[in-house]
Amino acid sequence: MMNDQVYMQRCLELAVLGAGKTSPNPMVGAVIVYEDQIIGEGYTSPYGGPHAEVNAINNAIAKFGEIEALERFKCSTIYVSLEPCAHFGKTPPCADLIVEMGIQKVVIACLDPYAKVNGLGLKKLQDAGIATEVGVLEAEAKWVNRRFFTKIAQSRPYIILKWAETADGFFAPIDSSQKWISNVASKQLVHKWRAEEDAILVGKNTAIVDNPSLTVRDWQGRNPKRVLIDKNLAVPPDFSILNDQAETIVFNAIKTDWQGHLKYVELENFDLYLPQQILCQLYLMDIQSVIIEGGKKTLDMFIEAGLWDEARVFQSTESWETGVKAPKFNGQEIAVEKIGSDVLSTFVPHK
């Protein structure tokens, strides 16, 4: 059992290497073990490419050649952080490939809640006479794919709140001027996070006051989709958030129009259940996760609606003594770490 956990932990380490690339698919890692040695491993390719199991099998074949690899598979166990798929999508079913390769046993961290899988992959393996085990590091695997699980279970994207506050709890200057709170290392980390999520959302005031580009210029990776809440289209067209560096979705009360990288989406009854309307539209666009970066009004709107899954809060050593107070929320702290001089706390809602 201890070895099972070691090999499954390796699957989870591999899975997160696909962060920011696999959506709307989940992040999955796979490891093939023969005589207590890893002979092949892989993780899910960018969306549309081979899944983790395929990459692990191909990795073993590349090492040993097809004939030798097939012989080893007969006495091998494949560890997978999510149930192998059972349907034809962008790629053929992984469960069928595992059966075809003659692998002796499959150990799965957790079942896939997607309706076209959800136990069907496991059944295919069992019907073929393959030994199976489910539930090794299940909680850890569900955390890795919390975005995917939230989208399936709640029909909305996974919501991450992010902000920085001073040591005395202030979020922004009273006069709406721009004033940086967190340090350079924290800023770079935020850019890494952006590369890992599907979209990043701000309100109109933040777009005007800060004129942010919301890109990953301080990190390698693809820019997330930008989401702007701008009821009356007040953000000037030459502002950074509307440039062509990323696709931008503008929720407004005036028009629906698609102009190249700009997608204007008019919401009827704009002020009625606005967070719910926005998340419904983003879900329909196959967006699996969103970082909400501000401002205060926008963050408070999602907090008050109970529509958030994770909050990442930087606290600096600087004190202002006055300003706009940071958002308040009811959350359970699950992690604390030092980022240079800043302290980063991660919260989830109280259950």
XYZ file of C-alpha atoms in Angstrom:
351
model
C 0.000 0.000 0.000
C 2.866 2.356 0.789
C 4.372 1.741 -2.653
C 0.958 2.428 -4.184
C 0.967 5.842 -2.528
C 4.506 6.573 -3.704
C 3.660 5.771 -7.312
C 0.367 7.666 -7.153
C 2.158 10.684 -5.713
C 4.395 10.579 -8.767
C 1.236 10.571 -10.926
C 0.061 13.753 -9.194
C 3.467 15.390 -9.664
C 3.265 14.583 -13.372
C -0.365 15.731 -13.658
C 0.342 19.310 -12.581
C 2.938 19.660 -15.343
C -0.090 20.082 -17.611
C -1.413 23.100 -15.668
C -2.789 25.741 -17.991
C -2.618 23.484 -21.060
C -5.149 20.653 -20.725
C -8.379 22.614 -20.054
C -11.227 21.835 -20.490
C -9.807 18.356 -19.927
C -8.516 17.419 -16.460
C -4.823 17.178 -15.561
C -3.828 13.519 -15.317
C -0.582 11.691 -14.613
C 0.173 8.008 -15.285
C 3.020 5.713 -14.195
C 3.693 2.116 -15.336
C 5.510 -0.085 -12.800
C 7.213 -3.412 -13.570
C 8.956 -5.357 -10.790
C 8.867 -2.266 -8.552
C 10.548 -0.076 -11.184
C 8.946 2.707 -13.224
C 9.223 1.735 -16.894
C 7.013 4.458 -18.345
C 5.340 7.666 -17.285
C 3.413 10.535 -18.831
C 0.873 13.283 -18.317
C -1.977 14.697 -20.356
C -0.875 16.628 -23.440
C -2.290 20.054 -24.312
C -6.001 19.877 -25.155
C -6.668 17.663 -28.141
C -3.454 15.646 -27.696
C -2.812 12.202 -26.185
C -3.870 11.497 -22.611
C -1.552 10.524 -19.759
C -1.994 6.756 -20.201
C -1.107 6.950 -23.885
C 2.001 9.004 -23.152
C 3.110 6.596 -20.409
C 2.672 3.572 -22.679
C 4.520 5.298 -25.521
C 7.280 6.281 -23.090
C 7.797 2.623 -22.156
C 7.759 1.503 -25.796
C 10.332 4.185 -26.674
C 12.618 2.872 -23.903
C 12.353 -0.874 -24.490
C 10.942 -1.321 -27.986
C 7.423 -2.583 -28.689
C 8.078 -6.299 -28.248
C 9.912 -5.982 -24.918
C 7.453 -3.373 -23.602
C 4.442 -5.587 -24.400
C 6.085 -8.467 -22.526
C 6.646 -6.270 -19.478
C 3.096 -4.880 -19.596
C 1.746 -8.390 -18.909
C 3.278 -8.199 -15.415
C 2.894 -4.432 -14.887
C 0.634 -2.103 -12.935
C -0.384 1.264 -14.322
C -1.146 3.987 -11.799
C -3.469 6.784 -12.994
C -4.575 9.867 -11.063
C -8.032 9.840 -12.712
C -10.168 7.031 -14.114
C -9.171 6.170 -17.714
C -11.656 7.551 -20.230
C -14.181 5.208 -21.840
C -15.423 7.260 -24.786
C -14.233 8.635 -28.096
C -13.535 12.371 -27.837
C -10.538 14.130 -29.322
C -8.715 10.812 -28.754
C -9.742 7.111 -28.498
C -10.669 5.617 -25.086
C -7.676 5.071 -22.799
C -9.414 2.127 -21.107
C -9.451 0.292 -24.453
C -5.744 0.941 -24.965
C -4.866 -0.406 -21.501
C -6.821 -3.578 -22.296
C -5.136 -3.861 -25.694
C -1.673 -3.514 -24.145
C -2.373 -6.399 -21.757
C -1.504 -4.492 -18.582
C -2.066 -6.680 -15.516
C -3.446 -4.179 -12.969
C -4.759 -0.607 -12.850
C -4.648 1.542 -9.705
C -6.827 4.669 -9.904
C -6.841 7.626 -7.520
C -10.442 8.702 -8.186
C -13.282 8.146 -10.596
C -14.033 10.672 -13.341
C -17.356 12.478 -12.688
C -17.849 13.288 -16.390
C -21.050 11.539 -17.520
C -19.399 9.717 -20.451
C -16.835 8.149 -18.097
C -18.002 8.022 -14.422
C -17.338 4.356 -13.737
C -17.534 3.205 -17.346
C -13.757 3.229 -17.783
C -13.391 1.149 -14.622
C -16.066 -1.276 -15.857
C -14.290 -1.751 -19.196
C -11.105 -2.708 -17.352
C -12.890 -5.080 -14.986
C -14.889 -6.697 -17.810
C -11.565 -7.431 -19.527
C -10.354 -9.277 -16.419
C -7.860 -6.606 -15.330
C -7.337 -6.238 -11.582
C -8.319 -2.759 -10.379
C -8.050 -0.642 -7.244
C -9.647 2.758 -6.658
C -9.067 5.399 -3.963
C -5.292 5.687 -3.531
C -4.593 9.355 -2.632
C -8.156 10.157 -3.693
C -8.438 13.454 -1.795
C -5.107 14.688 -3.155
C -6.123 13.765 -6.711
C -9.432 15.597 -6.387
C -7.583 18.687 -5.162
C -5.289 18.634 -8.207
C -8.372 18.536 -10.454
C -10.569 20.778 -8.304
C -11.262 23.018 -11.308
C -12.519 20.116 -13.410
C -14.581 18.646 -10.555
C -16.179 22.025 -9.780
C -17.128 22.593 -13.405
C -18.740 19.159 -13.677
C -20.523 19.257 -10.304
C -21.644 22.901 -10.217
C -21.867 23.846 -13.921
C -19.617 26.863 -13.412
C -15.905 27.681 -13.456
C -13.688 27.280 -10.387
C -13.273 30.743 -8.816
C -10.002 31.973 -7.298
C -10.033 35.322 -5.500
C -6.702 37.148 -5.412
C -5.607 40.388 -3.793
C -2.821 42.044 -1.801
C -3.307 43.972 1.421
C -1.113 45.978 3.756
C -0.073 44.784 7.203
C -2.895 46.913 8.645
C -5.522 45.513 6.250
C -5.828 48.104 3.484
C -6.479 47.156 -0.129
C -6.193 50.404 -2.092
C -5.743 54.158 -1.563
C -8.899 56.160 -0.837
C -8.275 58.506 -3.784
C -8.358 55.584 -6.289
C -4.739 56.212 -7.271
C -2.547 53.258 -8.216
C -0.199 52.092 -5.455
C 1.633 48.750 -5.468
C 1.429 46.677 -2.263
C 3.136 43.300 -2.817
C 6.760 42.711 -3.811
C 8.350 41.739 -7.140
C 8.474 38.027 -6.295
C 4.749 38.025 -5.511
C 4.027 39.787 -8.793
C 5.928 37.111 -10.711
C 4.040 34.374 -8.874
C 0.743 35.990 -9.882
C 1.853 35.871 -13.520
C 2.590 32.155 -13.101
C -0.925 31.676 -11.730
C -2.400 33.504 -14.708
C -0.701 31.026 -17.048
C -2.343 28.153 -15.133
C -5.955 29.396 -15.341
C -8.391 29.814 -18.217
C -9.441 33.381 -17.490
C -8.810 36.443 -15.352
C -11.573 38.880 -14.372
C -11.623 42.520 -13.269
C -14.199 45.237 -12.978
C -14.404 48.509 -14.878
C -12.857 50.656 -12.137
C -9.741 48.476 -11.904
C -9.366 48.559 -15.683
C -9.518 52.359 -15.707
C -7.448 53.128 -12.595
C -4.700 50.517 -13.072
C -4.872 50.094 -16.873
C -3.645 46.477 -16.506
C -2.790 44.224 -19.439
C -3.523 41.065 -17.386
C -0.935 39.028 -19.309
C 1.881 36.679 -18.238
C 4.708 38.962 -19.340
C 6.759 38.056 -16.226
C 6.345 34.314 -16.788
C 6.467 31.818 -19.653
C 3.063 30.521 -20.709
C -0.053 31.459 -22.567
C -2.106 34.508 -21.641
C -5.464 33.724 -20.037
C -8.690 35.031 -21.511
C -9.444 38.441 -20.008
C -12.903 39.100 -18.614
C -14.068 42.669 -18.026
C -17.269 43.796 -16.300
C -18.106 47.131 -17.927
C -21.850 47.882 -17.845
C -21.788 51.044 -19.978
C -18.571 50.364 -21.935
C -16.711 53.121 -20.098
C -13.197 51.689 -20.551
C -11.486 53.621 -23.399
C -10.749 51.474 -26.479
C -7.004 52.195 -26.323
C -6.616 50.763 -22.788
C -4.385 47.728 -22.301
C -7.134 45.285 -21.348
C -8.659 45.709 -24.816
C -5.435 45.230 -26.794
C -4.832 42.193 -28.988
C -2.484 40.318 -26.632
C -5.316 38.042 -25.458
C -8.958 37.264 -26.116
C -11.122 39.605 -24.056
C -14.756 39.079 -23.035
C -16.610 42.248 -22.061
C -19.845 41.789 -20.106
C -22.011 44.861 -20.597
C -25.584 46.175 -20.870
C -25.315 47.695 -24.352
C -24.326 45.275 -27.095
C -23.376 41.773 -28.188
C -20.678 41.826 -30.838
C -17.544 39.901 -31.788
C -14.650 41.939 -33.174
C -11.576 39.741 -33.609
C -10.160 39.135 -30.133
C -12.921 41.222 -28.479
C -16.186 39.552 -27.552
C -18.889 41.867 -26.201
C -21.658 40.030 -24.335
C -24.801 41.955 -23.425
C -26.495 40.769 -20.242
C -30.223 41.364 -19.842
C -31.193 42.714 -16.421
C -27.494 43.462 -15.921
C -27.642 44.201 -12.198
C -29.779 41.160 -11.354
C -27.722 38.168 -10.168
C -24.700 39.536 -12.030
C -22.090 37.030 -10.708
C -24.400 34.129 -11.544
C -25.042 35.470 -15.053
C -21.337 35.900 -15.725
C -20.397 32.430 -14.487
C -23.184 30.850 -16.522
C -21.882 32.513 -19.687
C -18.273 31.544 -18.939
C -19.344 27.933 -18.323
C -21.043 27.877 -21.723
C -17.759 29.122 -23.212
C -16.011 26.052 -21.713
C -13.978 28.176 -19.286
C -12.959 25.962 -16.375
C -11.301 28.432 -13.997
C -11.203 32.181 -13.316
C -8.936 34.349 -11.183
C -10.755 37.426 -9.901
C -8.183 40.180 -9.380
C -10.417 43.076 -8.456
C -11.346 45.614 -7.587
C -12.942 45.713 -4.197
C -16.518 45.988 -5.505
C -16.051 43.040 -7.851
C -14.440 40.832 -5.209
C -17.147 41.696 -2.675
C -19.858 40.902 -5.230
C -18.629 37.312 -5.684
C -17.941 36.876 -1.952
C -21.451 38.045 -1.025
C -22.945 35.688 -3.627
C -21.001 32.788 -2.098
C -19.384 32.153 -5.465
C -15.754 31.460 -4.721
C -13.666 28.330 -4.173
C -10.236 29.606 -3.163
C -8.766 32.898 -1.963
C -5.074 33.800 -2.247
C -4.181 36.825 -0.153
C -0.790 38.521 -0.039
C 0.024 40.585 3.046
C 2.924 43.011 2.834
C 5.000 44.482 5.640
C 3.902 47.990 4.653
C 1.326 49.910 6.693
C -0.794 52.769 5.338
C -2.970 53.722 8.347
C -5.734 54.714 5.948
C -7.299 53.514 2.703
C -9.926 51.131 1.317
C -10.255 48.128 3.611
C -9.473 44.695 2.128
C -12.412 42.353 1.409
C -13.829 40.369 4.310
C -14.885 36.754 3.890
C -15.574 33.595 5.865
C -12.785 31.227 4.935
C -10.592 28.492 6.378
C -6.852 29.032 6.030
C -5.223 25.945 4.479
C -1.709 27.199 3.686
C 0.716 29.986 4.619
C 4.060 30.685 2.956
C 6.624 33.439 2.708
C 7.121 35.064 -0.696
C 10.135 37.251 -0.032
C 8.949 39.872 2.444
C 5.258 39.084 1.757
C 3.111 36.440 3.445
C 0.791 34.469 1.154
C -2.260 32.861 2.792
C -4.590 30.483 0.952
C -8.189 30.000 2.066
C -11.147 27.831 1.105
C -14.780 28.391 2.158
C -15.840 26.930 5.498
C -17.838 23.758 4.917
